[in-house]
Short mmCIF file of C-alpha atoms in Angstrom, two decimals:
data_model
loop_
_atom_site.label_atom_id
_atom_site.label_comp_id
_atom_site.label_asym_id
_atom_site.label_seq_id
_atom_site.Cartn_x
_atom_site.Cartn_y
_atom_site.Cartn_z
CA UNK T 373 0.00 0.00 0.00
CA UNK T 374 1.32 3.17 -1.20
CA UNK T 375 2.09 6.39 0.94
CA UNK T 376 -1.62 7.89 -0.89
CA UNK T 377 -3.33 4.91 0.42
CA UNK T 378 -1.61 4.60 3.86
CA UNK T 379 -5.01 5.21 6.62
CA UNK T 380 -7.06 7.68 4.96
CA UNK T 381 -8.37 7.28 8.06
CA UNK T 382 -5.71 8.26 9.98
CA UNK T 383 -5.01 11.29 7.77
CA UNK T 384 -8.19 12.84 8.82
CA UNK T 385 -8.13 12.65 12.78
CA UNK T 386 -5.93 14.56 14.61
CA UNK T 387 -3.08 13.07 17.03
CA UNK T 388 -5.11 12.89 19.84
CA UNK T 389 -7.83 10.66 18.17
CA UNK T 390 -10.50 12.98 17.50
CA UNK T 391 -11.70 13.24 14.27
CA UNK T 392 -11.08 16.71 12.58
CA UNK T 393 -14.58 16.10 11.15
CA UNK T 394 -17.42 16.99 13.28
CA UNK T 395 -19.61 13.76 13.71
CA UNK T 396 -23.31 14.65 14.55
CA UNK T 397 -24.78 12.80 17.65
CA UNK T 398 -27.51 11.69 16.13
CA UNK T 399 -25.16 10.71 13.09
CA UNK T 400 -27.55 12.24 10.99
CA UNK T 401 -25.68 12.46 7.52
CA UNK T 402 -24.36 16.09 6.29
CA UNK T 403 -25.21 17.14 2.19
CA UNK T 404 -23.20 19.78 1.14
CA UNK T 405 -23.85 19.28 -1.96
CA UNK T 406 -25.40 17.35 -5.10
CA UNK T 407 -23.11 15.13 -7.50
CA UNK T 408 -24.12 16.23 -11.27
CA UNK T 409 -24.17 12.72 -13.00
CA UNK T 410 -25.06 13.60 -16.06
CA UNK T 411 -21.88 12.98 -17.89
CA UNK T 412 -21.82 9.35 -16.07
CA UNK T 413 -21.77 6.85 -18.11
CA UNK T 414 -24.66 4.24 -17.71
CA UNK T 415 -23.21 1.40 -19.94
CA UNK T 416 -20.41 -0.51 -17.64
CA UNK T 417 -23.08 0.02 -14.44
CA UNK T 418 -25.23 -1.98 -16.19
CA UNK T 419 -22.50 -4.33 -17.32
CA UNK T 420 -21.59 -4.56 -13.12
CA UNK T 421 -24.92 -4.50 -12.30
CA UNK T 422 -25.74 -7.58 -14.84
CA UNK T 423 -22.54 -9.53 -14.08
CA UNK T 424 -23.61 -9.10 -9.74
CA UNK T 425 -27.26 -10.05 -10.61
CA UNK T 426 -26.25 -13.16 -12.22
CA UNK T 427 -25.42 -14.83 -8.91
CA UNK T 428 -29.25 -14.65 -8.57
CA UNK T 429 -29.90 -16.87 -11.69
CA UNK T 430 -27.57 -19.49 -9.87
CA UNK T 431 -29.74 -19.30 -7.08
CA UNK T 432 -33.18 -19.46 -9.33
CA UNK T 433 -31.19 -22.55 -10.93
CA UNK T 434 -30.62 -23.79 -7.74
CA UNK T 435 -34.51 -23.35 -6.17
CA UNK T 436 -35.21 -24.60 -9.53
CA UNK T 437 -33.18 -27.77 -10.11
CA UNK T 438 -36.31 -29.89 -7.77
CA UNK T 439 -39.03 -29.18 -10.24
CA UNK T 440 -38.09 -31.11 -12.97
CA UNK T 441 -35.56 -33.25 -11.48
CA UNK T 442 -37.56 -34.73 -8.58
CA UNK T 443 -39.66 -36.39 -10.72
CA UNK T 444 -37.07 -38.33 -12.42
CA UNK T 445 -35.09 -39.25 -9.62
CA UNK T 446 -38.93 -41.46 -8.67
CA UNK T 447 -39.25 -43.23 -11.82
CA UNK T 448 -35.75 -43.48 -12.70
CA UNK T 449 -35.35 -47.12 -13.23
CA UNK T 450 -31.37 -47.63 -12.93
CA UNK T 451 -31.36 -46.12 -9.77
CA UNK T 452 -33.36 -48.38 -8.45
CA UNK T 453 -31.28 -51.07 -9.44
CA UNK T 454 -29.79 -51.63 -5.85
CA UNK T 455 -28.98 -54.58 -4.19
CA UNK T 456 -30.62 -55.63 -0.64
CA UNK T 457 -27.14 -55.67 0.92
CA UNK T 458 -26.10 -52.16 -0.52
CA UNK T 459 -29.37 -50.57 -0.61
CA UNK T 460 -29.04 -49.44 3.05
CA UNK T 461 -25.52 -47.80 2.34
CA UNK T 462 -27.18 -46.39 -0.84
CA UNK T 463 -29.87 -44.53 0.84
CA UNK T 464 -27.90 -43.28 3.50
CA UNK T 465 -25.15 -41.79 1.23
CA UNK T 466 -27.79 -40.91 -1.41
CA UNK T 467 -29.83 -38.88 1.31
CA UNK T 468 -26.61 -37.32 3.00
CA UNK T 469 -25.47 -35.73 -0.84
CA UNK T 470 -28.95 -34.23 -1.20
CA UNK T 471 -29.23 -32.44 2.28
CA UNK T 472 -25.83 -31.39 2.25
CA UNK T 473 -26.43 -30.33 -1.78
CA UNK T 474 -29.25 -28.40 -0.28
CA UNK T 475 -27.39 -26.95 2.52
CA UNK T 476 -24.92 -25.59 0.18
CA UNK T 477 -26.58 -24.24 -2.34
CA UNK T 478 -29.60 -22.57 0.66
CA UNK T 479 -26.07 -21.09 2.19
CA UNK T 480 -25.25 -19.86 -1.45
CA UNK T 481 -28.45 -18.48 -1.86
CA UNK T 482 -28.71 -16.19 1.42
CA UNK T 483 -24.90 -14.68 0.43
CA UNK T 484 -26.51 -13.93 -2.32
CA UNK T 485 -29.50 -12.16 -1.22
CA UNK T 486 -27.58 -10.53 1.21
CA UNK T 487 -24.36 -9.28 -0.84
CA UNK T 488 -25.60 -8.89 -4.51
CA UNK T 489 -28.39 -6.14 -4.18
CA UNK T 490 -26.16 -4.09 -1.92
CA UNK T 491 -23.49 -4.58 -4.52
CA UNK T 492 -25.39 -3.18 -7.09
CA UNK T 493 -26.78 -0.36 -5.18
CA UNK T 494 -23.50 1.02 -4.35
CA UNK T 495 -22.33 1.19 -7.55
CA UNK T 496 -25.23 2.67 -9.30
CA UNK T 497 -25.98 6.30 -9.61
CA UNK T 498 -29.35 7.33 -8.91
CA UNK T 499 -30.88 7.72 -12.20
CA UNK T 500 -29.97 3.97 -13.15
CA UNK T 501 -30.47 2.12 -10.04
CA UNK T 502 -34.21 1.67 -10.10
CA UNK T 503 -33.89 0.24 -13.54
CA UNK T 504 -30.54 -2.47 -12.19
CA UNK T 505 -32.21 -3.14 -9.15
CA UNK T 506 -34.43 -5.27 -11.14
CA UNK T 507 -32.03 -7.60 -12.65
CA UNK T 508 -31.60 -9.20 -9.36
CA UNK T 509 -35.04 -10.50 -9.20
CA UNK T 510 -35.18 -11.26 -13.28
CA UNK T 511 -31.88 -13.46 -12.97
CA UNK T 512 -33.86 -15.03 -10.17
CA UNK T 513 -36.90 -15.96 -12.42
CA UNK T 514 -34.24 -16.47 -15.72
CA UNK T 515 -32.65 -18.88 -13.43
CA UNK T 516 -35.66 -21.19 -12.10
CA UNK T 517 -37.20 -21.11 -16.18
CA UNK T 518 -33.19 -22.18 -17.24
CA UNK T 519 -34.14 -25.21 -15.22
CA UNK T 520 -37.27 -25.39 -16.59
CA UNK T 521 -36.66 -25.49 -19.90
CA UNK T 522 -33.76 -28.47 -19.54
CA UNK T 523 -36.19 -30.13 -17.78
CA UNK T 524 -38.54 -30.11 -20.89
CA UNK T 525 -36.13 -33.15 -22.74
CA UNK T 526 -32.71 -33.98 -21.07
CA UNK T 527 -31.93 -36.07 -18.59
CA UNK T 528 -31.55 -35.36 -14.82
CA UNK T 529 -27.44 -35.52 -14.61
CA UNK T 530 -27.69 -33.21 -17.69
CA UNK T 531 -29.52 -30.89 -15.40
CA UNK T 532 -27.61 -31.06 -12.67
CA UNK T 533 -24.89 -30.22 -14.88
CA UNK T 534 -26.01 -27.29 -16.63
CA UNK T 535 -27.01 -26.35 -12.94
CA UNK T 536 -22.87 -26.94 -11.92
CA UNK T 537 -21.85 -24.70 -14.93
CA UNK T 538 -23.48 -21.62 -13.76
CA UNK T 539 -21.49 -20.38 -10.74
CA UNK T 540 -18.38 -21.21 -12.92
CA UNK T 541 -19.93 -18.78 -15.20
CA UNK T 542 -20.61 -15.96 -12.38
CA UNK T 543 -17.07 -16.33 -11.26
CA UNK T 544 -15.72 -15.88 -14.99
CA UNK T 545 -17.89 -12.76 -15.34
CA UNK T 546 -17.22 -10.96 -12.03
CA UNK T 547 -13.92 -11.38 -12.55
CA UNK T 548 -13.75 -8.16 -14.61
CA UNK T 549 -16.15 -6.41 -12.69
CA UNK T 550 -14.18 -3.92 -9.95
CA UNK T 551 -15.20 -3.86 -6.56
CA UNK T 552 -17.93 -1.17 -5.13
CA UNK T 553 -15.76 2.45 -4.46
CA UNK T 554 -17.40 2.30 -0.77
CA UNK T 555 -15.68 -0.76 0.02
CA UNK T 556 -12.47 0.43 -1.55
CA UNK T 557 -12.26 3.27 0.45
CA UNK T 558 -13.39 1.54 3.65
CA UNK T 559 -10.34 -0.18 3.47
CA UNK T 560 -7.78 2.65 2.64
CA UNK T 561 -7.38 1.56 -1.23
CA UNK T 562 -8.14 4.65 -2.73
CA UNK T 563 -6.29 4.32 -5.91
CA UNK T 564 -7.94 1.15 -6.56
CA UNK T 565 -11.35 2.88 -5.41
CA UNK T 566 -10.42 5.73 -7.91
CA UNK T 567 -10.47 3.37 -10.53
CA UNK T 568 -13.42 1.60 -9.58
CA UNK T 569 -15.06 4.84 -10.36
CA UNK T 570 -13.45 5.75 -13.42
CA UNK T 571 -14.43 2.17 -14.56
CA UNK T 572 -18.18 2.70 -13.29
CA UNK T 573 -18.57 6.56 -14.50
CA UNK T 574 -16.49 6.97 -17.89
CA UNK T 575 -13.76 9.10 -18.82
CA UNK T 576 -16.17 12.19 -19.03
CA UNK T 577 -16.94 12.04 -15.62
CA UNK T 578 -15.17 13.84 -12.54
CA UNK T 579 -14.64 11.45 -9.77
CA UNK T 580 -13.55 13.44 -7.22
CA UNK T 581 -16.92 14.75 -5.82
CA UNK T 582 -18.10 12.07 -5.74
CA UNK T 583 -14.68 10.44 -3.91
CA UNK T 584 -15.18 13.41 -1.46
CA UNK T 585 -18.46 12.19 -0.57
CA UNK T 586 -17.66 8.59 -0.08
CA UNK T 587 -14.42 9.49 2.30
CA UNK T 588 -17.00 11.35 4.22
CA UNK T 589 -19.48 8.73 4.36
CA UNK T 590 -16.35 6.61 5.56
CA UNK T 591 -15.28 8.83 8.63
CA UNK T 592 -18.77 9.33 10.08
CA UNK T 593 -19.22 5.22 9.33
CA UNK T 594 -15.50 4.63 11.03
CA UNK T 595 -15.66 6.91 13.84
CA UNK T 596 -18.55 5.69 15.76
CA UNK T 597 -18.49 2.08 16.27
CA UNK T 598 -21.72 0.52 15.96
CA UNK T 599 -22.96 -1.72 18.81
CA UNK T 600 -26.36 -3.17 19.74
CA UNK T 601 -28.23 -0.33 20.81
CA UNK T 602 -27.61 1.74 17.59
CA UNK T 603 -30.33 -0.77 16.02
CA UNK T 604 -32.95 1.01 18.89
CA UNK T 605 -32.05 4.07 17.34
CA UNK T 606 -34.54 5.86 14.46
CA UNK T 607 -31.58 5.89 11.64
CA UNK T 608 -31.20 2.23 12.42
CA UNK T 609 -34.32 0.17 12.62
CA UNK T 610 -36.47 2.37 10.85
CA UNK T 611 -34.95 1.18 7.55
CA UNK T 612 -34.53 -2.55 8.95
CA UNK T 613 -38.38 -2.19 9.35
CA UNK T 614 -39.02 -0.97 6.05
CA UNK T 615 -36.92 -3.77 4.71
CA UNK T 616 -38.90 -6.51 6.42
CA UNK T 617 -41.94 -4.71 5.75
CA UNK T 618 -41.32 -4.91 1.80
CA UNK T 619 -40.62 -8.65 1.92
CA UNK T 620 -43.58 -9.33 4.39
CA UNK T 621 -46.00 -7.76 1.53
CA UNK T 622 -43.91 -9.56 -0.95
CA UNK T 623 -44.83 -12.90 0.39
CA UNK T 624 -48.25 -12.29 1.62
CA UNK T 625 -49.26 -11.36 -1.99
CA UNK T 626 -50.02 -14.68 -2.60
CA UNK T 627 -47.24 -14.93 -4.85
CA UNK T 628 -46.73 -18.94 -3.46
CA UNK T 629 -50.02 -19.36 -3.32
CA UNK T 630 -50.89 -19.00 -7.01
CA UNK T 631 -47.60 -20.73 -7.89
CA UNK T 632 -48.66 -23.49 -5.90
CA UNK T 633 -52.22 -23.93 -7.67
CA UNK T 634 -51.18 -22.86 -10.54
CA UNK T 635 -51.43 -26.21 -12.70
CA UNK T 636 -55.06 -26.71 -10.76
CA UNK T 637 -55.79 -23.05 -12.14
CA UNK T 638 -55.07 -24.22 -16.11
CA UNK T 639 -56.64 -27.36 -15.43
CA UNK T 640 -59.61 -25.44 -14.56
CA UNK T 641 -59.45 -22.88 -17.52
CA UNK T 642 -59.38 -26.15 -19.91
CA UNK T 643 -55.90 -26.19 -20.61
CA UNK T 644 -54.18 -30.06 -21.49
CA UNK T 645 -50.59 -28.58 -20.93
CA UNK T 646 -48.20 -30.72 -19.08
CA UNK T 647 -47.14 -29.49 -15.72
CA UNK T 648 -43.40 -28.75 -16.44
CA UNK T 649 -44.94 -26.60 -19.87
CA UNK T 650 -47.67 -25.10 -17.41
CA UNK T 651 -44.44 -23.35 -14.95
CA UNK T 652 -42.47 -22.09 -17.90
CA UNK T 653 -45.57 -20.14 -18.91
CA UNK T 654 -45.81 -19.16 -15.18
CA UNK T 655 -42.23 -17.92 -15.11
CA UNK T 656 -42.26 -16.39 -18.70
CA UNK T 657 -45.16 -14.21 -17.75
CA UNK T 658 -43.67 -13.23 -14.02
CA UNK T 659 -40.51 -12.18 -16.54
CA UNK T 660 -42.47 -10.15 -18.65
CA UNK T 661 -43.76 -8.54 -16.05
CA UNK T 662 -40.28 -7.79 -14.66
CA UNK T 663 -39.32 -6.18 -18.15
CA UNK T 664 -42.13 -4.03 -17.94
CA UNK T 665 -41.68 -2.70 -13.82
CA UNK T 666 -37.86 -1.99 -14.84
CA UNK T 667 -38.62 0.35 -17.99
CA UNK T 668 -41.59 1.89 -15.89
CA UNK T 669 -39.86 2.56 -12.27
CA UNK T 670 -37.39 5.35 -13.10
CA UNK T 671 -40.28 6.68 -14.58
CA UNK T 672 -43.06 6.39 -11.67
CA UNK T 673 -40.99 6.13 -9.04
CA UNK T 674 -40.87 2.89 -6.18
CA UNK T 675 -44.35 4.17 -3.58
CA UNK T 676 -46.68 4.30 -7.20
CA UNK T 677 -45.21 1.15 -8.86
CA UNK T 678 -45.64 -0.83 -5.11
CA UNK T 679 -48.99 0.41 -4.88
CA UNK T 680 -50.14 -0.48 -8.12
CA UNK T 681 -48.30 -3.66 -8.26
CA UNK T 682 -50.35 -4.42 -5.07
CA UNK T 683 -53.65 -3.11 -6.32
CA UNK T 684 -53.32 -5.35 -9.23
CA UNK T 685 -52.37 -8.74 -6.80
CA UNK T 686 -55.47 -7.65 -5.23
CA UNK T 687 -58.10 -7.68 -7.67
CA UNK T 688 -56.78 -10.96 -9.53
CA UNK T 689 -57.12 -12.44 -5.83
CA UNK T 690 -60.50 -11.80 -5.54
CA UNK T 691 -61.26 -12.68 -8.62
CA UNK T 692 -59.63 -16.01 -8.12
CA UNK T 693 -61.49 -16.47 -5.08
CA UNK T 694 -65.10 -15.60 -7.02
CA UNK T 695 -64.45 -18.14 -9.42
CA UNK T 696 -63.81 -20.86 -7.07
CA UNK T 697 -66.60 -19.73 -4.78
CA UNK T 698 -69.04 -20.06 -7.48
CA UNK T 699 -67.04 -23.31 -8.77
CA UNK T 700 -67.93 -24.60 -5.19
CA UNK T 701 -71.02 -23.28 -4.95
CA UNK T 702 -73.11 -23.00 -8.04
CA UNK T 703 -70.89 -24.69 -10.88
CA UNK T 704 -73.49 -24.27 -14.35
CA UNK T 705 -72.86 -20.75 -13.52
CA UNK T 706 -69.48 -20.58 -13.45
CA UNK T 707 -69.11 -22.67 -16.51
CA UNK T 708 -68.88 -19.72 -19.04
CA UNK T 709 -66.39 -18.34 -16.93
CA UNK T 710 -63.79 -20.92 -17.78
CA UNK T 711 -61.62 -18.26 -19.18
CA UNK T 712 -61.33 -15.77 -16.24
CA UNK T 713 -59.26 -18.05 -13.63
CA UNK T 714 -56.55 -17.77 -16.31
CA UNK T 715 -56.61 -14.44 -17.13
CA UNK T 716 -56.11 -13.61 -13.30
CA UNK T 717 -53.46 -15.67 -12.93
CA UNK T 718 -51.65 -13.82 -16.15
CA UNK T 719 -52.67 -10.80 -14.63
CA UNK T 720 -51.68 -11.45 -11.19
CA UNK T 721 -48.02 -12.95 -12.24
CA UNK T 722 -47.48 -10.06 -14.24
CA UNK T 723 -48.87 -7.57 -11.54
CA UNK T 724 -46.16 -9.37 -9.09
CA UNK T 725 -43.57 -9.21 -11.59
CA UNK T 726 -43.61 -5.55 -12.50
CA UNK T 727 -43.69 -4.36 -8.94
CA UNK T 728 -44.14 -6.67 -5.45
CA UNK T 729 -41.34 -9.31 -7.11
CA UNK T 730 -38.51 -7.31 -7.73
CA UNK T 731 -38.91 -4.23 -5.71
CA UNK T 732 -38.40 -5.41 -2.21
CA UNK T 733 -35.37 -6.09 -2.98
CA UNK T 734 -34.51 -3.21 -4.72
CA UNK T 735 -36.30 -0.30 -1.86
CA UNK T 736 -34.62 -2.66 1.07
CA UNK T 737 -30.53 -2.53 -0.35
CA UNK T 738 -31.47 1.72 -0.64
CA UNK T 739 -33.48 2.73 2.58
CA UNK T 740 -30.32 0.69 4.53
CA UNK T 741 -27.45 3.31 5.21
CA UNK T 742 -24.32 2.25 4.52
CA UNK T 743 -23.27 1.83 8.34
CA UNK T 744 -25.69 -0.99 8.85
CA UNK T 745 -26.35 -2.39 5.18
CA UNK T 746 -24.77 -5.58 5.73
CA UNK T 747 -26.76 -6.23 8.46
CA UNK T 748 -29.81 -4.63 7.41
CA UNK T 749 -29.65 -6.87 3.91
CA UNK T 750 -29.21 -10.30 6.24
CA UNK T 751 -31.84 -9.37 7.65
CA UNK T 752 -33.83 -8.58 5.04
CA UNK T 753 -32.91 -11.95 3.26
CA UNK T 754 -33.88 -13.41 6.23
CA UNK T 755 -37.52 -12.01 7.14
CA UNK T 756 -37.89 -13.10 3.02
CA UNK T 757 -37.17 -16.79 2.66
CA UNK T 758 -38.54 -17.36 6.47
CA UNK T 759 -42.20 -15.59 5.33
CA UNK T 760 -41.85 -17.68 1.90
CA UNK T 761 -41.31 -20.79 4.10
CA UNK T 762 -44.55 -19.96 6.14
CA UNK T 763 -46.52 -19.09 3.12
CA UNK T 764 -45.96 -22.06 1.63
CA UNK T 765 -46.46 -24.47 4.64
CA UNK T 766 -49.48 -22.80 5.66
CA UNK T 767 -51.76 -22.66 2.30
CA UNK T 768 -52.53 -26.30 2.26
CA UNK T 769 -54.19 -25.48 5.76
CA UNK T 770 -55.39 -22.07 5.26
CA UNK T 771 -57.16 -23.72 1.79
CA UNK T 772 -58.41 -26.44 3.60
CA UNK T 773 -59.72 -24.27 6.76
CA UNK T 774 -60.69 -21.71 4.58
CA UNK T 775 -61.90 -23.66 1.17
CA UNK T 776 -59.77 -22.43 -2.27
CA UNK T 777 -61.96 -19.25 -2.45
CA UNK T 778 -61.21 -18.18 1.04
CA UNK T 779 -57.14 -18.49 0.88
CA UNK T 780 -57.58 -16.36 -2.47
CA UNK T 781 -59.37 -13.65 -0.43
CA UNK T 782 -57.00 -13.75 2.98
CA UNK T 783 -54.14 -13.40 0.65
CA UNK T 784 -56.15 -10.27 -1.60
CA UNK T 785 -56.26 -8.77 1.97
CA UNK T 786 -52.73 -8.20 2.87
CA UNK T 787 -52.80 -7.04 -1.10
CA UNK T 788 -54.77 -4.08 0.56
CA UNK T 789 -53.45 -3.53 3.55
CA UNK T 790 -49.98 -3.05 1.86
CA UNK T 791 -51.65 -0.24 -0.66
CA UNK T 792 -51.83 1.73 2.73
CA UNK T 793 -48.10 1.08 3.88
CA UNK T 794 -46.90 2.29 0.50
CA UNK T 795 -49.48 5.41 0.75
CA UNK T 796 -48.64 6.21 4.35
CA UNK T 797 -45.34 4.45 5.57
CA UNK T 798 -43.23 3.78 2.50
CA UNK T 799 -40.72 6.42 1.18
CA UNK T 800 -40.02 7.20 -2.30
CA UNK T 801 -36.27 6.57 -2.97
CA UNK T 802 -36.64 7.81 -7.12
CA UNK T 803 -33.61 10.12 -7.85
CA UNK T 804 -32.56 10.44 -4.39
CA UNK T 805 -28.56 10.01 -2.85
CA UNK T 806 -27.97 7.65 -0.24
CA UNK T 807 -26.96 9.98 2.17
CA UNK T 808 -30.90 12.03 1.34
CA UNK T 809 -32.36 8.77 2.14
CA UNK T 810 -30.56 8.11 5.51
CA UNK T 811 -31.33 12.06 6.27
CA UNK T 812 -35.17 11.27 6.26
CA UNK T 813 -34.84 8.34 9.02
CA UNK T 814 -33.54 11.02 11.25
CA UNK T 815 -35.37 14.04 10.46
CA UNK T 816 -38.09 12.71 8.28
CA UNK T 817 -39.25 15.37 5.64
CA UNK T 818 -42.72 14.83 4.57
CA UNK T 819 -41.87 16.01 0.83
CA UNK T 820 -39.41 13.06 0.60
CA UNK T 821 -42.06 10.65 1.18
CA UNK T 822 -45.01 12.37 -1.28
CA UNK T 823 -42.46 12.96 -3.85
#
């Protein structure tokens, strides 16, 4: 490490350990100023952005890999040619590879949800990020229909395979790919961090404000250590709330639910398609959907885009749960509905996919300030796949407690409830710096919030 790069740290606090900077009590973050990024270049942070967001298409691959696989691994004839006397060590060693297969690949998955979105977050200016923080939900849904499609004519080991290949890929890709300026800096490499930005911004653009405004960031992050009770404070678990919040709604959509009855659904509407087909129109249409949110959201901004995501989950839930009520109830009348349990679930996927699928993961890496991010986004990741496990346990008995039509409804009513938290609770992060964002956890400013 050069004499440049020796403690930046260290350069700004004076010798008797107090930082020449003053550091608010509250650590409310300072602006001084706005960065002009108009003369960044938006081509390699998409290129970074991509390359981080495949690691989610290994995980999609990897949630994916059951679906058509499982049902090969029943029928499949040679490996049921066992012996008695081995058959024991067989299945012991056969059920041992798929746990800790599972293990691996779950533990992959959470690094993922945890590291990737912050990644790209931190490297994205603010007119681009809305737009990248959807690839990390579309590589999710690219990854599970990757699977999907294999599935349609090769083999199971072929499968696995293909799954193997991909983090080989990720690893080839991101090998290119500089790491994020705030990290950089964090750890006194500011040459390299320099051109990390140079990389990210273009030749056309002047890094040093925005340099300036990371090493800042930096001191008030280093200065203060962060201990328990800073998560009791407003700056802190405000945002951690928000975070959970977004992936509560997310999963309470129904999302699962609709997934789960999905092939019933088709069956219903008339359709012959085989089940395997039936999902990679599922996922196809929740990608579309994704397409659309990302063009739209730098547009609309990330409170409209939840709320109408939500409003749409909401109607195609009650639909749903019409249909099956008069299904249940009076069937010759539902008979020349045939057509509408489909259309809602095209609707619905597509609703989710423009809006409730990708953006909790997207508002949850920006409301987190950069003190607590790590954190905050395990967290985060957490609250999501534990609610998803819930979900999914629980509609069999919510269906059967509550009859098809019911668990359509209960689901449409968290749709509503979480039109309110966007109108009332949820901040609009469109066009706004991280260090605006963690301002309004401290002081909140109304204007942020209706903007």
């Amino acid at each position: 490490m050069g004499d440049d790069e020796t403690s930046y740290i260290d350069k700004t606090t004076s010798s008797t350990g107090q930082n020449r900077f003053p550091i608010n009590a509250t650590m409310e973050p300072e602006i001084d100023y706005e960065i002009d990024y108009s003369k960044a270049c938006k081509r390699p942070q998409i290129l970074a952005a991509l390359a981080a967001a495949f690691s989610a298409f290994v995980m999609g691959a990897t949630l994916g890999w059951s679906s058509p696989v499982q049902p090969q691994l029943q029928q499949n004839s040679t490996l049921n040619k066992v012996t008695d006397q081995n058959s024991t060590w067989y299945r012991i060693l056969e059920r041992m590879m798929l746990y800790l297969g599972r293990l691996l690949g779950g533990l992959a998955a959470g690094i993922c949800c945890a590291v990737a979105p912050c990644f790209i977050g931190e490297i994205s200016t603010p007119d681009v990020r809305g737009t990248v923080g959807f690839f990390f939900s579309t590589n999710i849904g690219l990854g599970i229909l990757f699977t999907q499609v294999l599935g349609l004519g090769l083999d199971w080991r072929f499968i696995s395979g293909g799954c193997a290949i991909t983090p080989l890929v990720l690893f080839a890709i991101l090998y290119f790919v500089p790491e994020s300026p705030y990290f950089l800096v964090k750890n006194n490499k500011i040459e390299k961090a320099i051109k990390s930005l140079k990389w990210l911004r273009g030749n056309l653009f002047n890094v040093d404000a925005e340099l300036t405004q990371i090493k800042s960031r930096v001191i008030e992050d280093s200065t203060q250590q962060l201990h328990l009770r800073d998560f009791l404070r407003p700056w802190a678990y405000k945002p951690i709330l928000i975070g959970v919040a977004v992936m509560f709604f997310q999963q309470f959509s129904g999302l699962n639910a609709a997934l789960f009855y999905s092939v019933e659904i088709l069956q219903v509407a008339g359709s012959n398609l085989d089940a395997l087909v039936s999902a990679v129109v599922v996922i196809i249409t929740l990608l579309i959907g994704n397409f659309l949110g990302a063009v739209v959201v730098s547009r609309l901004g990330r409170r409209p885009l939840f709320m109408i995501s939500e409003a749409i989950a909401c109607l195609s839930m009650c639909v749903l749960g019409f249909y099956f009520y008069l299904l249940a109830n009076n069937p010759e009348t539902a008979k020349p509905l045939a057509w509408l349990p489909l259309t809602s679930l095209i609707v619905f996927i597509s609703g989710i996919g423009m809006g409730l699928g990708p953006l909790p993961w997207l508002i949850s890496s920006e409301v987190l300030p950069a003190k607590i991010r790590g954190q905050g986004s395990s967290i985060a990741a957490l609250a999501n796949f534990g609610l998803s496990f819930i979900v999914t346990k629980t509609f069999i008995d919510i269906q059967r407690a509550v009859t098809p039509a019911g668990a359509f409804w209960f689901y449409g009513g968290f749709c509503l409830l979480g039109i309110f938290f966007a109108l009332f609770l949820l901040p609009e992060t469109k066009d706004k710096t991280s260090e605006q964002i963690e301002a309004f956890f401290v002081t909140p400013n109304r204007n942020v919030v209706r903007e």
